[in-house]
CSV table of C-alpha atoms and ligand atoms in Angstrom, one decimal:
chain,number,residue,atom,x,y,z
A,13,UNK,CA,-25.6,3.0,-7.7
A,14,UNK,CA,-23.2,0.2,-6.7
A,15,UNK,CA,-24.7,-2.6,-4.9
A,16,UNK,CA,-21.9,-4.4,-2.3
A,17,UNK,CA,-21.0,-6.1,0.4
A,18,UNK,CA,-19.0,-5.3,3.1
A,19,UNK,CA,-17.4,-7.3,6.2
A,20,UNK,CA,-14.1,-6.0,7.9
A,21,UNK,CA,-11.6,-9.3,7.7
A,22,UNK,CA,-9.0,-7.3,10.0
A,23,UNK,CA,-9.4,-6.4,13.4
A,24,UNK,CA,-7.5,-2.8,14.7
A,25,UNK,CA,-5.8,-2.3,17.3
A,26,UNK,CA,-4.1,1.4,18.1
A,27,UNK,CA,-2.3,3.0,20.3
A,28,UNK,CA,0.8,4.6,21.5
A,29,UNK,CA,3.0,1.4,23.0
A,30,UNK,CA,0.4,-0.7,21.5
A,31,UNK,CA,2.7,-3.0,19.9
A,32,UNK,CA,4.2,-3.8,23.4
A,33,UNK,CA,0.6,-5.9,23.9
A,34,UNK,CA,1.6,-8.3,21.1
A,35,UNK,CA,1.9,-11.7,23.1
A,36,UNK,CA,-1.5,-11.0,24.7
A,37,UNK,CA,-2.4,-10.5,21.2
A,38,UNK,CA,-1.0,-13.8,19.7
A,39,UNK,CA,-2.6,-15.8,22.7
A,40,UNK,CA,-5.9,-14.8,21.8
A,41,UNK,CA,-5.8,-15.4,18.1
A,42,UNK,CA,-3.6,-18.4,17.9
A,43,UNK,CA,-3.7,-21.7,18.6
A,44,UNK,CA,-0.4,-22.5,19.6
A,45,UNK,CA,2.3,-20.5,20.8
A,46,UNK,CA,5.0,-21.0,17.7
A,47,UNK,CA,5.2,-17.3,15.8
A,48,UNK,CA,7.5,-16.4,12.4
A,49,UNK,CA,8.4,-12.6,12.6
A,50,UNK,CA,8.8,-11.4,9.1
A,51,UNK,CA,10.6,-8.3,8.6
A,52,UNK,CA,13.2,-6.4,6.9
A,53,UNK,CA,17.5,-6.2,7.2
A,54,UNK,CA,17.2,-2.1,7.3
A,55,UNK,CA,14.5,-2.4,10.2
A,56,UNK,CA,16.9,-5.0,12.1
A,57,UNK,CA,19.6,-2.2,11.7
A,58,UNK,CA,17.0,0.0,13.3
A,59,UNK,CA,16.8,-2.1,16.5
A,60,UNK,CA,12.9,-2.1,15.4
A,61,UNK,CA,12.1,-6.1,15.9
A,62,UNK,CA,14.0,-6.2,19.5
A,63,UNK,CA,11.6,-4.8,21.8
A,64,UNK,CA,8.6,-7.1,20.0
A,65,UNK,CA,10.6,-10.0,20.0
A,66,UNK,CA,11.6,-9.7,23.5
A,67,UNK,CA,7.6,-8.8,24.3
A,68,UNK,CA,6.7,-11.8,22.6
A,69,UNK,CA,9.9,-13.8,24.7
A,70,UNK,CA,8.7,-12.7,27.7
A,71,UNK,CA,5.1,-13.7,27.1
A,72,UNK,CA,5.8,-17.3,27.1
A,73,UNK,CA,5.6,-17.1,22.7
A,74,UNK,CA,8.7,-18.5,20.8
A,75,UNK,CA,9.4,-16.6,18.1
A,76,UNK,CA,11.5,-16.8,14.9
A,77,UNK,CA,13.3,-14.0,13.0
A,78,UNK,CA,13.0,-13.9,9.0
A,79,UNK,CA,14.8,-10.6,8.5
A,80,UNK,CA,15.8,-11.0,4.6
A,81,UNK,CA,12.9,-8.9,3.3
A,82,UNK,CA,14.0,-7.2,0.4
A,83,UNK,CA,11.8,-3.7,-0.6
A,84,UNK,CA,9.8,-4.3,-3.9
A,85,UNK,CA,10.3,-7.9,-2.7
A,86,UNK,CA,10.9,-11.1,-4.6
A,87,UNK,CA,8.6,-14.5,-5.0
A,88,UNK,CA,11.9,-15.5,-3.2
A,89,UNK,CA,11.6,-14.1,0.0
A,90,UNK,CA,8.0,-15.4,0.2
A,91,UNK,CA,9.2,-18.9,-0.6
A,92,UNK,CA,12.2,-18.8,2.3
A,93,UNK,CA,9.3,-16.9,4.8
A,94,UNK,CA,6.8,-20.0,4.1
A,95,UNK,CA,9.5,-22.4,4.4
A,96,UNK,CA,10.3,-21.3,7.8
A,97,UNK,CA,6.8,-21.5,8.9
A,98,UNK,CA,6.6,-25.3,7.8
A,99,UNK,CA,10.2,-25.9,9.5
A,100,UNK,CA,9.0,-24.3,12.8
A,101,UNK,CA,5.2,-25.6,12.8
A,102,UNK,CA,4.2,-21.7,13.5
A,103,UNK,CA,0.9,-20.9,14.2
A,104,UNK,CA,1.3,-16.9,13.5
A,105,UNK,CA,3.4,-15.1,11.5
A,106,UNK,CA,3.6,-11.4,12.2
A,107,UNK,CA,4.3,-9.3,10.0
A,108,UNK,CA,6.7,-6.0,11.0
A,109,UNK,CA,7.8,-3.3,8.4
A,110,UNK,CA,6.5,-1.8,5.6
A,111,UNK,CA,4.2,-2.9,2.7
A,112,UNK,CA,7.3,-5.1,1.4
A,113,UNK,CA,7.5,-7.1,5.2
A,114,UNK,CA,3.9,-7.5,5.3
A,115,UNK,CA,2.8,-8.6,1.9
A,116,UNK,CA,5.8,-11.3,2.5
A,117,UNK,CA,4.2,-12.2,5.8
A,118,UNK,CA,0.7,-12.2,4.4
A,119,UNK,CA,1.4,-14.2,1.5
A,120,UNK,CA,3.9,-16.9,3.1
A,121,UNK,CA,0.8,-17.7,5.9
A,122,UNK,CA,-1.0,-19.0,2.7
A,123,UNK,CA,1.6,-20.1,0.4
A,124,UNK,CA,3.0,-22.1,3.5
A,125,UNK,CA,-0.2,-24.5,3.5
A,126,UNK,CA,1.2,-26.6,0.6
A,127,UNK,CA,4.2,-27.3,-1.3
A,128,UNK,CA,4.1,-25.0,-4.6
A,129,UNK,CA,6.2,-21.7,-4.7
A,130,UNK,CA,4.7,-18.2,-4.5
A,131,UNK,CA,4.8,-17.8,-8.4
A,132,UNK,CA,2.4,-20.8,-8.8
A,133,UNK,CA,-0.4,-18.7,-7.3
A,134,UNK,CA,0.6,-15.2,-9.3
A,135,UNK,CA,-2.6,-13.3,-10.7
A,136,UNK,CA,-4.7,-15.9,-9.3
A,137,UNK,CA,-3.6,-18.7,-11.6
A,138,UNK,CA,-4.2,-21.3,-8.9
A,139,UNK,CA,-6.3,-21.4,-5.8
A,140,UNK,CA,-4.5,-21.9,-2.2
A,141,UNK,CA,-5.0,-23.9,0.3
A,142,UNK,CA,-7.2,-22.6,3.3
A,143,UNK,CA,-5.1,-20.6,5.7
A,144,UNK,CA,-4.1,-22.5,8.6
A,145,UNK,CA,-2.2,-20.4,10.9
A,146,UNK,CA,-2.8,-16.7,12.3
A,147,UNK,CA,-1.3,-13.2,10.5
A,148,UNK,CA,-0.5,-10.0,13.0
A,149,UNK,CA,0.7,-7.2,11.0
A,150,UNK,CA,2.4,-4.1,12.7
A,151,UNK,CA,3.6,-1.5,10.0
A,152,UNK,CA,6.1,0.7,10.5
A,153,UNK,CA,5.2,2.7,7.2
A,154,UNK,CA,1.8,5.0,7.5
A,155,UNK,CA,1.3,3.9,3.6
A,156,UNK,CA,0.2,0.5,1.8
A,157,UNK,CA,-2.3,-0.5,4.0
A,158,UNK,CA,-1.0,-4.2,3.9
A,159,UNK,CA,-1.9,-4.1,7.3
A,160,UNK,CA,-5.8,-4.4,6.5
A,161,UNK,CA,-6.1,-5.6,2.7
A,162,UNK,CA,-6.4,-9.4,0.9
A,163,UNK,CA,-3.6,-8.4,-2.3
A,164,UNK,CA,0.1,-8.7,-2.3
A,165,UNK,CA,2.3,-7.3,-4.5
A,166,UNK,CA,5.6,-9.3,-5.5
A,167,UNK,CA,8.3,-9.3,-8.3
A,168,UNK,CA,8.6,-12.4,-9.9
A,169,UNK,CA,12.1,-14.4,-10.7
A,170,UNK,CA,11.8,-12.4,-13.9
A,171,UNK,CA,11.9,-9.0,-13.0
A,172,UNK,CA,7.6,-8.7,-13.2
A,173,UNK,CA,5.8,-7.2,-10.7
A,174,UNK,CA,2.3,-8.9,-10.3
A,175,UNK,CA,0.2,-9.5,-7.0
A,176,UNK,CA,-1.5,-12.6,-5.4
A,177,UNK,CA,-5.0,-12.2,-3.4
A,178,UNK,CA,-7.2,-14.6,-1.7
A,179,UNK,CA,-10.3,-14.1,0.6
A,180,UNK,CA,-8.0,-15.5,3.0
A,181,UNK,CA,-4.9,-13.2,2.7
A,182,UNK,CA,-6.3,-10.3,5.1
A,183,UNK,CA,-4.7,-10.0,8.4
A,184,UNK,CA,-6.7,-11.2,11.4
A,185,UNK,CA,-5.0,-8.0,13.2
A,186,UNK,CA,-3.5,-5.0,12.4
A,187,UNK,CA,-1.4,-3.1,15.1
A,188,UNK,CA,-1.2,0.3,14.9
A,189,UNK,CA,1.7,1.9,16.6
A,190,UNK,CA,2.8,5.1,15.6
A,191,UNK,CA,5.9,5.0,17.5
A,192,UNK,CA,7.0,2.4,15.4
A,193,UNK,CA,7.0,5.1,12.6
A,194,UNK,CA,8.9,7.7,14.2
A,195,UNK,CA,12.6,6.4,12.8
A,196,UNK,CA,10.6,6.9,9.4
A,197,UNK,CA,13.2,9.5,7.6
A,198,UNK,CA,10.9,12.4,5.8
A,199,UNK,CA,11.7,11.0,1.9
A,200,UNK,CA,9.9,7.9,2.9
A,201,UNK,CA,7.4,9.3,5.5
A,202,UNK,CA,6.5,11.7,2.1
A,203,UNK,CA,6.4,8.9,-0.4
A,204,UNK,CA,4.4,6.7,1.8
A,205,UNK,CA,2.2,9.1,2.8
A,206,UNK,CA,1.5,10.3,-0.6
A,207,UNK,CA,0.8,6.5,-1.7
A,208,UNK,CA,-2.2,6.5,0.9
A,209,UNK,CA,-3.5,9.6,-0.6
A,210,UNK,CA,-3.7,8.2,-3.3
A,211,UNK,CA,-5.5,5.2,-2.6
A,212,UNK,CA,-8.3,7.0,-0.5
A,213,UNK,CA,-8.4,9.2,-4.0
A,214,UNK,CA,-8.5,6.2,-6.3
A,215,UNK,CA,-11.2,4.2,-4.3
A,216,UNK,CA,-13.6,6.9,-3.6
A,217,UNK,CA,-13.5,8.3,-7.1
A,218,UNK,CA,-12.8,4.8,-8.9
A,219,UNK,CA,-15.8,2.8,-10.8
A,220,UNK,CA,-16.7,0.4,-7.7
A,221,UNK,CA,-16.9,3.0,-5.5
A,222,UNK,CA,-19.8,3.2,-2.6
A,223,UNK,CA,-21.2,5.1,0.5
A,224,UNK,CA,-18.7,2.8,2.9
A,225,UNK,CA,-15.5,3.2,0.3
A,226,UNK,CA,-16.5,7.0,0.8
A,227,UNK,CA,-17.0,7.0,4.7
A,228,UNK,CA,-12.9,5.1,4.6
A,229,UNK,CA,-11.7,7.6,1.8
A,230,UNK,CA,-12.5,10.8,2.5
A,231,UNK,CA,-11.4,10.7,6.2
A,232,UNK,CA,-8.2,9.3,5.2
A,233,UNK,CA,-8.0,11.9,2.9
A,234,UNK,CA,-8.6,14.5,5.7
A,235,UNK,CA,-6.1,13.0,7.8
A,236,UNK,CA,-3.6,12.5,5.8
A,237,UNK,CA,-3.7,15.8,4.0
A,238,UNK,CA,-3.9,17.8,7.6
A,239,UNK,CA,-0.9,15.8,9.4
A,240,UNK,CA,1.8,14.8,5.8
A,241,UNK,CA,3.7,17.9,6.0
A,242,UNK,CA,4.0,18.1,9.6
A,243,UNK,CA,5.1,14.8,10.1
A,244,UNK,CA,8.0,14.8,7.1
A,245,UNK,CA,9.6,18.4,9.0
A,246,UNK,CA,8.7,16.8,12.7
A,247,UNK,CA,9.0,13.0,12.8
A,248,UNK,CA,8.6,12.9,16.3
A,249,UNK,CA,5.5,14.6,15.8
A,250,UNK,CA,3.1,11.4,17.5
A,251,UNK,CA,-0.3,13.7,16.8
A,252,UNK,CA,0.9,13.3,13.3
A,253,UNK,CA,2.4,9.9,13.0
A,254,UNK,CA,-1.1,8.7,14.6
A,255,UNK,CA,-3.0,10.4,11.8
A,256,UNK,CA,-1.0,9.0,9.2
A,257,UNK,CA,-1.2,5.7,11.1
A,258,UNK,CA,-5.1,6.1,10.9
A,259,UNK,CA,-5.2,7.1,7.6
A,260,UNK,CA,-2.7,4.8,5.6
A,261,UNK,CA,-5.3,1.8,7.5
A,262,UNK,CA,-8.6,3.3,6.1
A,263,UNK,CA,-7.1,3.9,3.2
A,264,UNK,CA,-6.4,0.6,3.1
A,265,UNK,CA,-9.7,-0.3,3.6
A,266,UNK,CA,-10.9,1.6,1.0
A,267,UNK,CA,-8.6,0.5,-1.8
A,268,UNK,CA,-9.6,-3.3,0.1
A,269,UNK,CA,-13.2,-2.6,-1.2
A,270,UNK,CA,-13.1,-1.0,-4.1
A,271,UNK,CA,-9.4,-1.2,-5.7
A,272,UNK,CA,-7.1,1.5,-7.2
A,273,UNK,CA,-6.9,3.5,-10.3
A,274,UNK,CA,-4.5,4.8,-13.2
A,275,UNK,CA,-2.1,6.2,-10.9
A,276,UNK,CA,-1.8,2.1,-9.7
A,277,UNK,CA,-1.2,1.0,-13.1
A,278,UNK,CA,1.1,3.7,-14.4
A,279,UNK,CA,2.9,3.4,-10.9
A,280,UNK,CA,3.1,-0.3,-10.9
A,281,UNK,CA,4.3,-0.2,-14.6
A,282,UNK,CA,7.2,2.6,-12.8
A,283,UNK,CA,7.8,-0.2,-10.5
A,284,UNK,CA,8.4,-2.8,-13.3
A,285,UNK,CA,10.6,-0.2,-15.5
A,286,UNK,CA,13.0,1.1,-13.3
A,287,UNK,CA,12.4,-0.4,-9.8
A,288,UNK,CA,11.1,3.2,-8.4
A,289,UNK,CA,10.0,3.2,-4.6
A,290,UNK,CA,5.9,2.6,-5.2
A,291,UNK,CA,4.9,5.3,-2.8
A,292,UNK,CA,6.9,7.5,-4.8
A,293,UNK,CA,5.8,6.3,-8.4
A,294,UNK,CA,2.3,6.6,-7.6
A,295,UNK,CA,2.4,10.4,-6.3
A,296,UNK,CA,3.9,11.1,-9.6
A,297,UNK,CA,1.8,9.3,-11.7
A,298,UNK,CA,-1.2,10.9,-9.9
A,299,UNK,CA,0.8,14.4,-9.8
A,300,UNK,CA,0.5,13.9,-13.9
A,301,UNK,CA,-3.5,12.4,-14.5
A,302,UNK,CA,-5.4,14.2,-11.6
A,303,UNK,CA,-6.5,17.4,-14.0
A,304,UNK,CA,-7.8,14.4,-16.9
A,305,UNK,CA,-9.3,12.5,-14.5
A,306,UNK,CA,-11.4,14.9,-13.0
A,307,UNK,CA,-14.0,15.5,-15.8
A,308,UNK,CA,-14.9,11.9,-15.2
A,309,UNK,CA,-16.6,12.6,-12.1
A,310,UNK,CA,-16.7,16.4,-11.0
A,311,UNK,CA,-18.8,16.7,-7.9
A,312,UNK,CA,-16.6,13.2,-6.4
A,313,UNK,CA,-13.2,15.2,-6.9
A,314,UNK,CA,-15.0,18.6,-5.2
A,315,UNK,CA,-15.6,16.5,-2.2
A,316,UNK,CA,-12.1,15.4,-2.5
A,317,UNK,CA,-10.8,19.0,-2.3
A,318,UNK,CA,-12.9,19.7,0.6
A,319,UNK,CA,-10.9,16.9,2.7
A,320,UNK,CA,-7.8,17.9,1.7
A,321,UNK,CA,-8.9,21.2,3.0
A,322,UNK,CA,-9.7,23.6,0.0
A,323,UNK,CA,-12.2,26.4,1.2
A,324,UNK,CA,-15.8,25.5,-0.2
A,325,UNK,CA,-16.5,29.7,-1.1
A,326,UNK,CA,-19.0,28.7,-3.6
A,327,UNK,CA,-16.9,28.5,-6.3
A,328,UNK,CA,-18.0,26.4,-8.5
A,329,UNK,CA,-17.9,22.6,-8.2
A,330,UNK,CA,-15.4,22.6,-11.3
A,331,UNK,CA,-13.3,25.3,-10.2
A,332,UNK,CA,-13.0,23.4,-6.4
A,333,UNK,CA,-12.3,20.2,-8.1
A,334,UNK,CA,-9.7,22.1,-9.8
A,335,UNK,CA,-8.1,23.4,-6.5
A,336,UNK,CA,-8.0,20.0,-4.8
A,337,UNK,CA,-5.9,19.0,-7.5
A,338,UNK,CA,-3.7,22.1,-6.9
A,339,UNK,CA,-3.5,21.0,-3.2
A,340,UNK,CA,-2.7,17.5,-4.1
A,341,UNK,CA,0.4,19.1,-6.5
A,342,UNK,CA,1.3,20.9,-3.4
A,343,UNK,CA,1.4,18.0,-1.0
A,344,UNK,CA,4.1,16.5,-3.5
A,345,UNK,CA,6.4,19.4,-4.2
A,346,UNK,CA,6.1,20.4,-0.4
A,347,UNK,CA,6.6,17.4,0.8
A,348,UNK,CA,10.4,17.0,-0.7
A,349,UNK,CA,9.1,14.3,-3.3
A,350,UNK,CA,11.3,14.3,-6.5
A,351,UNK,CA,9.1,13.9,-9.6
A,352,UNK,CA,12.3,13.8,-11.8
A,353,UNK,CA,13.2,10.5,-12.9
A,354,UNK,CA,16.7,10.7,-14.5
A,355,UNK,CA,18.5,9.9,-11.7
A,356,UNK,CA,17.3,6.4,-12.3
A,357,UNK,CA,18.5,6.2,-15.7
A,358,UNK,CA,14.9,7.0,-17.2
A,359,UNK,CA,14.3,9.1,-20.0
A,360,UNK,CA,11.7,10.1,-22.9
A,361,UNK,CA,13.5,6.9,-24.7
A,362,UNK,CA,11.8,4.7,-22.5
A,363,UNK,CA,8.1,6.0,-22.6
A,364,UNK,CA,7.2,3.5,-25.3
A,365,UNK,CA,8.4,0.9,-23.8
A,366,UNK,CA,6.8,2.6,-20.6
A,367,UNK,CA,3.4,2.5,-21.8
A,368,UNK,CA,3.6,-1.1,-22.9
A,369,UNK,CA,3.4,-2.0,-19.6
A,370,UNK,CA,0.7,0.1,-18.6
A,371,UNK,CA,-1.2,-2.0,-20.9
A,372,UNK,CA,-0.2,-5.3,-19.2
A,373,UNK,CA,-2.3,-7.8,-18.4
A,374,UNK,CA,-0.9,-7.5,-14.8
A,375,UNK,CA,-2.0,-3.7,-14.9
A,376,UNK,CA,-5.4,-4.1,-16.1
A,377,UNK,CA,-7.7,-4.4,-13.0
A,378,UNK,CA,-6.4,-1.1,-12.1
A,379,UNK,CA,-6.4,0.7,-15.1
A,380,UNK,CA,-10.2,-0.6,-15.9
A,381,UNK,CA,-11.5,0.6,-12.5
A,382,UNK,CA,-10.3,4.3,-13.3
A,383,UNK,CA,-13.1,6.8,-13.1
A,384,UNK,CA,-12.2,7.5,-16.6
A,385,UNK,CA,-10.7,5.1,-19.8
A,386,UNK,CA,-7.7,5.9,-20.9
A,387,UNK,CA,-6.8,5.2,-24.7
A,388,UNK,CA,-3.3,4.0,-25.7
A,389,UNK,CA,-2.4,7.3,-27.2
A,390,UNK,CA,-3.2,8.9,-23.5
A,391,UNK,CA,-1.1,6.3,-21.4
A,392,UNK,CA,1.6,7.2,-23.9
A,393,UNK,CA,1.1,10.9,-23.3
A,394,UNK,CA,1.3,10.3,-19.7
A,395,UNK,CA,4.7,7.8,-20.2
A,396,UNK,CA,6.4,10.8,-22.3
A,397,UNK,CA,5.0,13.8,-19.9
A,398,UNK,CA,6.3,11.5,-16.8
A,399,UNK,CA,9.7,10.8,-18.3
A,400,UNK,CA,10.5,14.5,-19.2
A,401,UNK,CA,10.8,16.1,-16.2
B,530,LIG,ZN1,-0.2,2.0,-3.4
């Protein structure tokens, strides 16, 4: 049994309109009235920031715009972000977008209390200073859970993805407000979507697991698995949007306690290959290790088929783990995801290379707190099974 301890950093807010509270929302937390809102050029396209900038206007809040978010984004955009909350003296930054806006937002707040760049604090190589100033998140993914979790994820100047975490980074608030996620288009509602699933899969059945991980996981697994589909053919669909809000945020706090699992690192090590979407590269990567995993821990993958809806008919608890992991193959091919690679130049030339980075340092925690060890001649199984489709 795993002993831990748990404290919620994040407050939740949801709602439909929620988002329309968010100067009430920075008054409360804050201690000024100076806010950075961090976000990305597509969303601006959108119209998306206008009605919260204009919410926060017309609350008496001054806000700044930091729209150059880049997805899979850079050590960069973190350094501009933070640079802009020194210039302007913010008190808040609020974070509005997907995982990519918010782990900006998140990151900046810290890397903003001194004068070194993102990179300096990479894989925890150096501590930050305390966090001085507020962070509001409001996603506009259902997927990451950025919204409620203390790790970033950021490309380096070189091209390497690694990720940065304090005590410090989690959000003080998270809005939920699934109307935000309507303009979603069903590739990305799919791929993040899946990405939650995955989390709530990883952290329940991963090494660090416990009863509260479980009590996040499995109904984020139950709302996610009920409301994916409907929500990538009806995106209007707010019953569904607000359970893929919901679930995406547990999720979050699941992974926030007890981390992720193989289909992190070989996804991550996706990410670092050929810059594939990480929502995306995870549901493969998962689509390809569920059936191995699952011998690690039987009865926790049973009870993952349950919530994602497979009849218990007293089959046994093999056979129902079995058919969760049908159910989770489903999801993906149902869902419109494409599991073929080659249309990012990928190919079986690449899987050794492929699993090299599996094995990074940078990929380690992840691939350590799997409910089952992998050896090298596995994760290159999975790089040449992943790359021939
Ligand atoms: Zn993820």
């Amino acid at each position: 049994m795993n002993g831990f301890e748990f404290q919620a950093i994040t407050k939740v807010a949801f709602g439909e309109g929620r988002s329309k509270q968010i100067a009430e929302d920075v008054k409360r937390l804050c201690r000024g009235v100076r806010t950075v809102l961090v976000t990305d050029p597509g969303l601006v396209q959108l119209g998306v920031p206008e009605p919260i900038l204009q919410a926060l206007r017309d609350g008496g809040i001054e806000a700044h715009l930091f729209s150059d978010v880049q997805s899979d984004p850079s050590s960069t955009s973190i350094d501009q972000a933070a640079a802009i909350i020194r210039q302007t003296g913010a008190d808040c930054v609020i974070g509005l977008g997907g995982g990519s806006a918010m782990d900006v937002a998140k990151m900046a707040a810290l890397v903003a209390g001194a004068e070194h760049p993102a990179e300096h604090y990479a894989l925890m190589a150096n501590p930050f200073e305390p966090k001085r100033i507020a962070s509001i998140m409001i996603p506009t993914t259902s997927g990451t859970g950025a919204e409620v979790t203390s790790t970033v994820v950021f490309s380096t100047t070189e091209k390497r993805k690694v990720w940065g975490w304090d005590a410090d980074m989690g959000p003080d608030l998270a809005v939920l407000d699934p109307t935000l996620t309507i303009a979603l288009p069903p590739h990305l509602t799919a791929a993040t979507g899946l990405d939650a699933i995955v989390h709530a899969i990883e952290a329940v059945a991963g090494k660090r697991s416990n009863s509260m991980i479980s009590a996040f996981s499995f109904e984020a697994i139950r709302l996610l698995g009920q409301s994916l589909l409907i929500a990538v053919k009806e995106p209007a669909n707010l019953q569904a949007r607000g359970d893929l809000s919901l679930g995406a945020m547990l999720a979050g706090m699941a992974i926030e306690q007890g981390g992720t699992g193989i289909a992190h690192c070989i996804g991550h090590a996706l990410g670092t290959l050929g810059r594939v979407h990480h929502g995306r590269a995870v549901a493969i990567a998962l689509y390809e290790t569920y059936d191995w995993n699952i011998e690690a821990n039987v009865p926790v993958h049973a009870d993952i088929a349950r919530a994602l809806g497979v009849a218990d008919q007293g089959q046994n608890i093999l056979a129902l783990a079995q058919a969760g992991a049908s159910r989770y193959r489903e999801l993906v091919e149902q869902s419109g995801l494409k599991l073929s690679l080659q249309s990012e130049g990928l190919s079986q030339t690449d899987a050794m290379r492929f699993a090299d980075i599996m094995q990074s340092e940078e990929n380690a925690p992840m691939r350590n707190n799997n409910c089952r060890s992998s050896s090298v001649s596995e994760l290159e199984q999975f790089a040449q099974t992943i790359l021939s489709r």
